[in-house]
Structure formats: structure tokens, C-alpha cells
Coordinates of C-alpha atoms and ligand atoms in Angstrom, one line a residue:
M1 CA -19.1 76.5 173.5
D2 CA -17.5 75.0 176.6
W3 CA -20.3 72.4 177.0
L4 CA -19.4 70.8 173.7
N5 CA -15.7 71.1 173.9
N6 CA -14.7 67.5 174.7
I7 CA -12.4 66.0 172.1
C8 CA -13.7 62.5 173.0
W9 CA -17.1 63.3 171.7
L10 CA -16.3 65.7 168.8
T11 CA -16.7 62.8 166.3
D12 CA -19.3 60.6 164.7
S13 CA -20.7 57.8 166.9
Y14 CA -19.3 55.0 164.6
K15 CA -15.8 56.2 165.0
V16 CA -15.9 55.5 168.7
S17 CA -16.1 51.9 167.7
H18 CA -13.3 51.9 165.2
Y19 CA -10.3 51.2 167.4
K20 CA -11.3 47.5 167.4
Q21 CA -11.8 47.3 163.6
Y22 CA -8.3 48.0 162.2
P23 CA -6.1 45.0 161.5
P24 CA -4.4 43.5 164.5
D25 CA -1.1 45.3 165.3
T26 CA -1.9 48.5 163.3
K27 CA 0.6 51.1 164.3
Q28 CA 0.0 54.0 162.1
V29 CA -2.9 55.4 160.1
Y30 CA -2.1 58.2 157.6
S31 CA -5.0 60.1 156.0
Y32 CA -5.4 63.0 153.7
F33 CA -8.0 65.7 152.8
E34 CA -8.8 66.8 149.3
S35 CA -11.4 68.5 147.1
R36 CA -12.1 65.7 144.6
S37 CA -12.4 66.4 140.9
G38 CA -15.8 67.4 139.7
S39 CA -16.1 70.1 142.3
T40 CA -18.1 73.2 141.5
Y41 CA -15.0 75.4 141.3
P42 CA -11.8 73.9 139.8
E43 CA -9.7 75.5 142.6
T44 CA -10.1 75.6 146.3
T45 CA -9.0 78.4 148.7
F46 CA -7.9 76.6 151.8
F47 CA -9.1 78.5 154.9
G48 CA -10.0 78.0 158.6
L49 CA -7.9 75.1 159.9
Q50 CA -6.2 77.3 162.4
Y51 CA -9.5 78.0 164.1
W52 CA -10.1 74.3 164.7
L53 CA -6.6 73.7 165.9
K54 CA -6.7 76.6 168.4
Q55 CA -10.2 76.1 169.6
Y56 CA -10.3 72.3 169.9
L57 CA -6.9 70.6 169.5
V58 CA -4.0 72.6 170.9
G59 CA -2.7 72.0 174.4
P60 CA -3.8 69.3 176.9
V61 CA -7.3 68.6 175.6
V62 CA -7.9 65.2 177.3
T63 CA -8.6 65.2 181.0
Q64 CA -9.9 62.4 183.3
D65 CA -13.1 64.3 183.8
K66 CA -13.7 64.5 180.0
I67 CA -13.0 60.8 179.6
N68 CA -15.4 60.0 182.4
Q69 CA -18.1 62.2 180.9
A70 CA -17.7 60.6 177.5
E71 CA -17.7 57.2 179.0
R72 CA -21.0 57.8 180.7
L73 CA -22.5 59.3 177.5
F74 CA -21.4 56.5 175.3
N75 CA -22.4 53.7 177.6
A76 CA -25.9 55.1 177.4
H77 CA -25.7 56.0 173.7
F78 CA -24.5 52.5 172.6
C79 CA -26.4 50.7 175.3
G80 CA -23.1 49.1 176.3
Q81 CA -19.4 49.4 176.5
V82 CA -18.1 50.5 173.1
F83 CA -15.9 53.5 174.1
N84 CA -12.1 53.2 174.1
G85 CA -11.6 54.6 177.6
A86 CA -8.2 52.9 178.0
G87 CA -7.0 54.5 174.7
W88 CA -7.9 58.0 175.9
E89 CA -6.3 57.3 179.4
Y90 CA -3.1 56.3 177.5
I91 CA -3.1 59.7 175.9
L92 CA -3.7 61.3 179.3
T93 CA -1.0 59.5 181.1
H94 CA 1.7 59.1 178.4
H95 CA 1.1 62.5 176.6
G96 CA -0.2 64.7 179.3
G97 CA -3.5 64.9 177.5
R98 CA -1.9 66.2 174.3
L99 CA -3.0 64.6 171.1
P100 CA -0.2 62.4 169.6
V101 CA -0.9 63.4 165.9
E102 CA 0.9 65.4 163.3
I103 CA -1.1 67.6 160.9
K104 CA 0.4 69.0 157.8
A105 CA -1.5 71.5 155.7
V106 CA -1.1 73.9 152.8
P107 CA -0.8 77.5 154.1
E108 CA -4.2 79.1 154.5
G109 CA -5.2 81.4 151.7
T110 CA -3.5 79.1 149.2
V111 CA -5.5 78.4 146.0
V112 CA -5.1 74.7 145.0
G113 CA -6.6 72.8 142.1
S114 CA -9.0 70.0 142.9
S115 CA -7.6 66.4 143.4
N116 CA -4.7 67.7 145.4
V117 CA -3.8 66.9 149.0
L118 CA -4.7 69.9 151.2
M119 CA -4.0 68.4 154.6
T120 CA -2.6 65.1 156.0
V121 CA -3.0 63.6 159.5
E122 CA -1.1 60.8 161.1
N123 CA -0.6 59.5 164.6
T124 CA 2.8 60.0 166.2
D125 CA 2.5 57.2 168.8
P126 CA 1.7 53.7 167.5
H127 CA -0.8 53.2 170.4
A128 CA -2.9 56.0 169.0
Y129 CA -3.3 54.5 165.5
W130 CA -7.1 54.9 166.1
L131 CA -6.8 58.7 166.7
T132 CA -6.1 59.8 163.1
N133 CA -9.5 59.1 161.8
Y134 CA -11.3 59.8 165.1
L135 CA -10.4 63.4 164.2
E136 CA -11.8 63.2 160.7
S137 CA -15.3 64.5 161.7
L138 CA -14.0 67.6 163.3
L139 CA -11.2 68.4 160.9
V140 CA -13.3 67.9 157.8
Q141 CA -15.5 70.8 159.0
V142 CA -12.8 73.0 157.4
W143 CA -14.8 72.3 154.3
Y144 CA -17.1 75.1 155.3
P145 CA -14.8 78.2 155.5
S146 CA -12.8 76.8 152.6
T147 CA -15.9 76.6 150.5
V148 CA -17.0 80.1 151.4
A149 CA -13.6 81.4 150.6
T150 CA -13.6 79.5 147.3
H151 CA -17.1 80.8 146.4
C152 CA -16.2 84.4 147.3
R153 CA -13.1 84.2 145.1
A154 CA -15.3 83.3 142.2
M155 CA -17.7 86.1 143.0
K156 CA -14.8 88.5 143.3
N157 CA -13.6 87.5 139.8
I158 CA -17.1 88.1 138.4
I159 CA -17.2 91.6 139.9
R160 CA -13.6 92.4 138.9
D161 CA -14.3 91.4 135.3
S162 CA -17.3 93.7 135.3
L163 CA -15.4 96.6 136.8
A164 CA -12.5 96.0 134.3
Q165 CA -15.1 96.3 131.5
T166 CA -17.1 99.3 132.8
G167 CA -15.3 101.0 135.7
D168 CA -12.6 100.9 138.3
I169 CA -11.2 97.6 139.6
A170 CA -9.7 99.3 142.6
L171 CA -13.2 99.3 144.1
V172 CA -13.6 95.5 144.2
D173 CA -12.8 94.9 147.9
F174 CA -15.9 96.7 149.0
K175 CA -18.3 95.4 146.4
L176 CA -19.6 92.3 148.2
H177 CA -20.8 93.1 151.7
D178 CA -21.5 90.2 154.2
F179 CA -25.2 90.4 155.3
G180 CA -25.2 86.8 156.4
F181 CA -25.1 86.6 160.2
R182 CA -28.9 86.1 160.5
G183 CA -29.0 83.5 157.7
V184 CA -26.7 81.0 159.2
T185 CA -27.3 78.4 161.9
C186 CA -25.3 79.7 164.8
P187 CA -22.7 82.4 165.8
E188 CA -19.7 80.0 165.3
Q189 CA -20.8 79.4 161.7
A190 CA -21.3 83.1 161.1
A191 CA -17.8 83.8 162.4
L192 CA -16.2 81.1 160.3
G193 CA -18.1 81.9 157.1
G194 CA -17.8 85.6 157.6
A195 CA -14.0 85.4 158.1
A196 CA -13.7 83.3 155.0
H197 CA -15.5 86.0 153.1
L198 CA -13.1 88.5 154.5
V199 CA -10.1 86.6 152.9
N200 CA -11.3 88.2 149.6
F201 CA -13.3 91.3 150.6
Q202 CA -13.3 94.0 153.3
G203 CA -16.9 95.1 153.7
T204 CA -19.0 93.2 156.4
D205 CA -21.9 93.6 158.8
N206 CA -20.8 90.2 160.3
I207 CA -19.2 91.3 163.6
A208 CA -18.5 87.7 164.6
A209 CA -16.3 87.4 161.6
I210 CA -14.1 90.3 162.7
V211 CA -13.9 88.9 166.2
L212 CA -12.7 85.5 164.9
A213 CA -10.1 87.1 162.6
N214 CA -8.9 89.1 165.6
Q215 CA -8.8 86.3 168.2
F216 CA -7.6 83.4 166.0
Y217 CA -5.6 85.2 163.2
H218 CA -4.2 88.4 164.9
E219 CA -6.1 90.8 162.7
P220 CA -6.9 94.1 164.5
C221 CA -9.9 94.8 162.3
A222 CA -10.6 92.7 159.2
G223 CA -13.8 94.4 158.0
F224 CA -15.5 97.7 157.8
S225 CA -19.1 99.0 157.7
I226 CA -21.2 102.1 157.7
P227 CA -24.4 103.4 159.3
A228 CA -27.4 102.0 157.5
A229 CA -31.2 102.0 157.9
E230 CA -33.4 98.9 158.3
H231 CA -37.1 98.9 157.5
S232 CA -38.1 99.4 161.2
T233 CA -36.2 102.6 161.4
I234 CA -38.0 104.0 158.3
T235 CA -41.5 102.5 158.7
S236 CA -41.8 103.5 162.4
W237 CA -42.1 107.1 161.2
G238 CA -45.3 106.1 159.3
Q239 CA -45.9 105.9 155.6
E240 CA -46.8 109.7 155.3
H241 CA -43.4 110.5 156.9
E242 CA -41.0 108.4 154.9
V243 CA -39.5 111.6 153.7
D244 CA -38.8 112.6 157.3
A245 CA -37.2 109.3 158.0
C246 CA -35.0 109.7 155.0
R247 CA -34.1 113.3 155.9
N248 CA -33.3 112.2 159.4
M249 CA -30.7 109.8 157.9
L250 CA -29.0 112.7 156.1
T251 CA -29.0 114.9 159.2
Q252 CA -28.0 112.2 161.7
Y253 CA -25.0 111.2 159.5
P254 CA -24.0 114.5 157.9
T255 CA -20.8 113.2 156.4
G256 CA -19.5 109.9 155.0
L257 CA -21.3 106.9 153.6
V258 CA -24.8 106.2 154.7
A259 CA -27.1 103.5 153.3
V260 CA -30.9 103.8 153.3
V261 CA -33.3 101.0 152.5
S262 CA -35.8 102.7 150.2
D263 CA -38.4 100.2 149.2
S264 CA -40.6 100.4 152.4
Y265 CA -43.6 101.5 150.2
D266 CA -42.5 102.4 146.7
I267 CA -38.8 102.3 145.7
F268 CA -39.4 104.2 142.5
N269 CA -41.3 107.0 144.3
C270 CA -38.5 107.1 146.9
C271 CA -35.8 107.5 144.2
T272 CA -37.7 110.1 142.2
N273 CA -39.7 112.1 144.7
I274 CA -37.8 111.7 148.0
W275 CA -34.1 111.4 147.2
G276 CA -34.2 113.0 143.8
G277 CA -37.0 115.4 144.7
V278 CA -37.6 116.9 148.2
L279 CA -34.1 115.9 149.5
K280 CA -32.1 116.3 146.3
N281 CA -30.3 119.5 147.4
E282 CA -29.5 117.9 150.8
V283 CA -28.0 114.9 149.1
L284 CA -26.0 117.0 146.8
A285 CA -24.8 119.4 149.6
R286 CA -23.8 116.5 151.8
D287 CA -20.1 115.7 152.2
G288 CA -20.6 112.0 151.6
V289 CA -22.3 109.3 149.7
L290 CA -26.0 108.3 150.0
I291 CA -26.3 104.6 149.2
V292 CA -29.9 103.8 148.1
R293 CA -30.9 100.2 148.8
P294 CA -33.7 98.5 147.0
D295 CA -34.8 95.3 148.7
S296 CA -37.6 93.8 146.7
G297 CA -38.6 93.1 143.1
D298 CA -36.8 91.3 140.3
P299 CA -33.2 92.4 141.1
P300 CA -31.8 93.1 137.6
T301 CA -35.0 95.0 136.5
T302 CA -35.2 96.9 139.8
V303 CA -31.6 97.9 139.9
V304 CA -31.5 99.2 136.4
K305 CA -34.7 101.1 136.9
V306 CA -33.3 102.6 140.2
L307 CA -30.1 103.7 138.4
N308 CA -32.2 105.2 135.5
L309 CA -34.4 107.2 138.0
L310 CA -31.4 108.4 140.1
G311 CA -29.6 109.2 136.8
E312 CA -32.4 111.4 135.6
K313 CA -32.6 113.3 138.9
F314 CA -29.0 113.5 139.9
A315 CA -27.3 113.4 136.5
F316 CA -24.3 111.3 135.7
T317 CA -21.0 111.4 133.8
T318 CA -19.7 109.1 131.2
N319 CA -16.4 107.5 132.1
A320 CA -13.4 106.7 129.8
K321 CA -14.8 103.3 129.1
G322 CA -18.1 104.8 127.8
Y323 CA -20.3 103.8 130.8
R324 CA -22.5 106.1 132.9
V325 CA -21.4 106.9 136.5
L326 CA -23.9 108.5 138.9
H327 CA -23.2 111.8 140.7
P328 CA -20.5 110.9 143.3
N329 CA -22.9 111.6 146.2
V330 CA -25.3 108.8 145.1
R331 CA -24.7 105.0 144.8
V332 CA -26.8 101.8 145.0
I333 CA -26.5 98.6 147.0
Q334 CA -28.5 95.5 146.1
G335 CA -28.7 93.2 149.1
D336 CA -31.8 91.1 148.3
G337 CA -31.6 87.8 146.4
I338 CA -27.8 87.8 145.8
D339 CA -26.1 84.6 145.0
I340 CA -23.4 84.0 142.4
Q341 CA -25.9 83.6 139.5
M342 CA -27.9 86.7 140.4
L343 CA -24.6 88.7 140.7
S344 CA -23.8 88.0 137.1
L345 CA -27.4 88.7 135.9
I346 CA -27.4 92.1 137.6
L347 CA -24.0 93.1 136.4
N348 CA -24.9 92.0 132.8
A349 CA -28.2 94.0 133.1
I350 CA -26.5 97.2 134.2
E351 CA -23.8 96.8 131.6
Q352 CA -26.5 96.4 128.9
A353 CA -28.1 99.6 130.2
N354 CA -24.8 101.4 129.9
W355 CA -24.2 101.8 133.6
S356 CA -20.8 101.2 135.2
A357 CA -20.4 98.6 137.9
D358 CA -18.8 101.5 139.9
N359 CA -22.4 102.5 140.7
I360 CA -23.4 99.4 142.6
A361 CA -22.3 97.2 145.5
F362 CA -23.9 94.0 146.6
G363 CA -25.0 92.6 150.0
S364 CA -25.3 88.8 150.3
G365 CA -26.4 86.7 153.2
G366 CA -27.7 83.2 152.6
G367 CA -26.2 83.1 149.1
L368 CA -22.8 83.9 150.7
L369 CA -22.7 81.8 153.8
Q370 CA -25.4 79.1 153.5
K371 CA -26.2 78.1 150.0
L372 CA -23.3 75.6 149.8
N373 CA -22.4 72.2 151.3
R374 CA -19.5 69.8 151.5
D375 CA -20.3 68.5 148.1
T376 CA -19.9 71.9 146.5
Q377 CA -16.1 71.2 146.5
R378 CA -16.5 67.4 146.9
F379 CA -14.4 67.4 150.0
A380 CA -13.2 64.1 151.4
F381 CA -10.9 62.7 154.0
K382 CA -9.5 59.2 153.4
C383 CA -6.9 56.9 154.7
S384 CA -4.1 56.3 152.2
S385 CA -1.4 54.5 154.1
V386 CA -1.3 52.2 157.2
T387 CA 1.6 50.5 159.0
V388 CA 0.7 47.1 160.3
G389 CA 3.4 45.4 162.3
D390 CA 6.5 46.8 160.6
E391 CA 4.9 46.8 157.1
E392 CA 3.8 50.1 155.6
R393 CA 0.9 49.5 153.2
D394 CA -0.8 51.7 150.6
V395 CA -4.5 51.7 151.0
F396 CA -7.3 53.2 148.9
K397 CA -11.0 52.8 148.0
Q398 CA -12.2 52.3 144.4
P399 CA -16.0 51.8 144.4
I400 CA -17.2 50.1 141.2
T401 CA -20.4 52.2 141.5
D402 CA -18.6 55.6 141.3
S403 CA -15.1 55.9 139.9
S404 CA -15.0 59.5 140.9
K405 CA -14.8 58.4 144.5
K406 CA -11.5 56.6 144.0
S407 CA -9.1 57.7 146.7
K408 CA -5.3 58.2 146.5
S409 CA -2.9 55.7 148.0
G410 CA 0.4 56.2 149.7
R411 CA 2.0 59.1 151.5
F412 CA 2.1 62.5 149.8
K413 CA 3.8 65.8 149.2
L414 CA 2.2 68.8 147.5
V415 CA 4.7 70.4 145.2
S416 CA 4.4 73.5 143.1
R417 CA 5.5 73.7 139.5
S418 CA 5.5 76.7 137.2
N419 CA 3.9 76.8 133.8
E420 CA 2.8 79.6 131.4
Q421 CA -0.3 80.5 133.5
G422 CA 1.7 80.7 136.8
T423 CA 2.2 78.2 139.6
E424 CA 0.2 75.1 139.9
F425 CA 0.2 72.4 142.5
V426 CA 0.6 68.7 142.1
T427 CA 0.4 65.8 144.5
V428 CA 3.3 63.4 144.4
P429 CA 4.6 60.5 146.5
S430 CA 6.4 61.7 149.6
T431 CA 9.6 60.3 148.2
D432 CA 9.7 63.1 145.6
A433 CA 12.8 65.3 146.1
R434 CA 11.0 68.6 145.5
P435 CA 10.1 70.8 148.6
D436 CA 6.8 70.0 150.2
Q437 CA 4.3 72.9 150.2
L438 CA 2.4 71.2 153.1
Q439 CA 3.6 72.6 156.4
C440 CA 3.6 70.9 159.7
V441 CA 1.0 73.0 161.6
F442 CA 0.3 70.8 164.6
R443 CA 2.3 68.1 166.4
N444 CA 1.6 66.4 169.8
G445 CA -0.7 69.1 171.0
E446 CA 1.4 72.0 169.8
L447 CA 0.6 74.6 167.2
L448 CA 3.7 75.0 165.1
I449 CA 2.6 77.7 162.7
D450 CA 0.5 80.7 163.6
Q451 CA -0.7 82.5 160.4
T452 CA -2.0 86.0 160.5
F453 CA -5.0 87.1 158.5
A454 CA -2.8 89.5 156.6
Q455 CA -0.6 86.6 155.4
I456 CA -3.7 84.7 154.4
R457 CA -5.1 87.6 152.4
E458 CA -1.7 88.1 150.8
A459 CA -1.5 84.4 149.7
A460 CA -5.1 84.5 148.3
M461 CA -4.2 87.7 146.4
R462 CA -0.8 86.5 145.1
Q463 CA -2.5 83.7 143.2
R464 CA -5.0 85.8 141.2
Ligands
20N501 C1 -27.7 97.4 155.5 C2 -26.8 98.1 154.5 O1 -27.4 98.7 153.6 N1 -25.5 98.1 154.7 C3 -24.5 98.6 153.9 C4 -24.8 99.3 152.7 C5 -23.7 99.7 151.9 C6 -22.4 99.4 152.3 C7 -22.2 98.8 153.5 C8 -23.3 98.3 154.3 N2 -21.3 99.8 151.6 C9 -21.3 100.2 150.3 O2 -22.2 100.2 149.6 C10 -19.9 100.5 149.8 C11 -19.5 100.2 148.4 C12 -19.7 101.6 148.9

């Protein structure tokens, strides 16, 4: 992404013009980031900031060449001289190209109720008062991995509840597999969204996510997968030879887990007459688990029917909770049409049919990484304090047309307090004596905290 990595142009056009718009003698701008009340989920899992810091902000990021390139672009873009070239040259000469800002943030993986400060940004050199909000456009993109992590936590809770009712909660980490790489807009999004999913789960087909967790969060291998068929590898044998394509999967992968998409022609025929018929003894003799994947039809109806057919052919046991569990060599994964609503519908349907959630895993793509936006958690970045001359002033907005968009004013701390349910966070004025849960992660071009993926997972787990 080298072609885009110029901090001067990683912002919205209008921000380029803002240095002239603050009150004369503005010396400091202090802004904060929050998930406003009314968000889809009442709590947000904060995740991803360290990627933006390392990729775009750490070290000397301003060079004369980048300033010149931005100047040329903006002169054309605005049809005139709007760009603050002198402001950027000040950062180059007085700070060696390192950004004179301080960023504080809650540790990644922390689960924070809406309406609380998650991050603050302020300039550390009065000449760079304009820089704080210049960075908003880039920093607010942390909404995306944070929303994916938040959404995955909600899905994990749904699956865990179902497992608690009908099966074994120890299986939860592998129950929602990331199928989403193809359904997002670019590799960077796949990596960020996929890594956010891995904060709560361990199964993924999103290799970019593992690479990001490795390169930006020191994780040797954040997610695991298994050999699996796609339609091309089954249908290229021809319709008459579906059984041979299926047998080949068992012989090519004689042990361990293997997943086979089984709806190329007739999912019910495949369950009954191929897996449960011609290949039944091979499946039973195999030292491993065959995972049958339906991929079409109404998901709750199809999954229940597939479980019933496989149950008839392979038999099942009834667990201590009174739910049916298929022969251990056979399981099912539903990877079509999975979003958070469909997840609940399927789990309810199989529970109603007396099948344990142990029998099924889910794959999710668009529903996992793409069916969400910045409004899902109502994320906003707003200025709450400025220093003009030697006067510090609280600032806020309070639109008469939407009271829910009122912003906070002043400088903040995020403090934790314990109640019956556990720990909760509250945002208080920075003068409060209690310890601040916001940590200084970046100052003047330097990364001050380098979190590991393992620490982030631990934090997300701790606050269950
Ligand atoms: C494409 C595909 O089907 N992949 C795939 C299928 C299943 C699993 C992983 C990837 N994993 C599981 O079903 C585990 C819970 C047992």
C-alpha cells in the first residue's frame, strides 16, 4: 500500500483547509473517540488501533517528498492553494517528520460500555494544533475492526448459550469459522476484519488475518483450518461421479478433519446415499471427522433435515443434557447465509429438533466482515477541549435536531469501578483521582505500548 501511504493525504479533503478555521492563537486541540449510546451492542470490544499506529503513524512519516506530492495533488484538487505546506514543513524540520501528537487508548480487547471514551488525541506542540483532527479520518477507521470484534463477541455469546443448553461449551472457539476474505473490499479489510474475528474465535480461512496478527501483534499463528472441498473440486468429476469425488476426499485425507460441500446436486441424496450409503463404512473406519457442508436452501430447515438424515444412517447418542449427538466421525458446517439472526434461527431449530449444538459449526463471510458500518456502534470522534492563548476551554456540540449527537466536553479519564456484575467503565473528568485506564500508546512518533494478540484475547476473555 506504499502508493497511498502519505500521512498528508490520509484525511478528508475539508480537513486540509481546517488549519485556518480554528480561533486565532489556538494552541491545543483535544479530541476523543467513543461509541455513542444507542449503538447496536451496548458494549464495544476495542481492537485494531495498533495496526494503524504501526502502519501509518510510527516513526518519521513526513518527508519533503511527501509534502511536495501532497502539495501538487491538493493544488489541483482544490484548484488553488489550500494545503498547509508550511505546517507540514514545521513538523519535518522541528520534529524530524515525527507527528507531535499524543494518543491514549483503552487496551485492545477491552470491552467498554457505550458512551465512554475509548481513545483521546491531542497535539504536543502548539504549532501543530491543526494536526489532532487532521488525523480523525484515519484513526476513526478503527471503527471497523472494533465493530467486527464486538459483533463476533455477540455471536460467540449466542453460540455459547446454545452449547451450555445442549452440549459442550469447550467447543465454542471453533464454532464460527471466517469465510469472509472474498466478501470484503480489499486485502487490508480482510486482514483487519479477520483479525478482529480471531480475538474471539480460532477457526479461519482468512489467511490475511493470520498474517496481520503475526506482523502487527506478534502472534505466531492466530487461526487454524482444515482441508475442505469447494464445488469445483466436486463437480469437475461430473454429476455421475459425485460419489467418486466424495470418496477421493476420504482417501486423500485419511485422518483428521475434512469438510466436503455436499449440495452440488442434491444434499439429501448425498447425505443418505453417498455419505450414509456407499461411503458409510469408509466414513466410520476413518480416523477423523467428516464435516458435511450444505450450501443452499433455507438454512434452519436444511440443517435440521441434514442432521436427521445423517442421524438415521450413522446413528447418534443422547448426551447428559438430553440432546442428540451424531456419531463422532460425522459433523455438519453451515456456511451459507450466516449472520447473527440466522445463527440464532438455526441454533433454535436444531435445539427444537433435539439435536445438540455440538453437531454443528458455522462459516460466515459477508455477515461476519461486511454487514456492518460505522453506525452499527455509532462511533464518533469529537473535539472536547481547546486551548486558545493561555485559556483552556471546554467545547462540545449539541444539535437541536438530534440530542443523541451531543458530545462530551472537557478532558477525560476512563476509570473502572466494580459492581455486582463485575467491572464497568465510566468516563470522568481528567482531574479525577482514580487511575486512568487509558494508556498512552503513541507520542511524538513513538509507539509506547506494543500489545500481543495473546494479551488482547486474554483481555476479551477476562470480561465475559
Ligand atoms: C470450506 C469449509 O468447509 N471449511 C471448513 C469447514 C469446517 C471447518 C473449518 C473449515 N471446521 C469445523 O467444522 C470445525 C468445528 C469442527
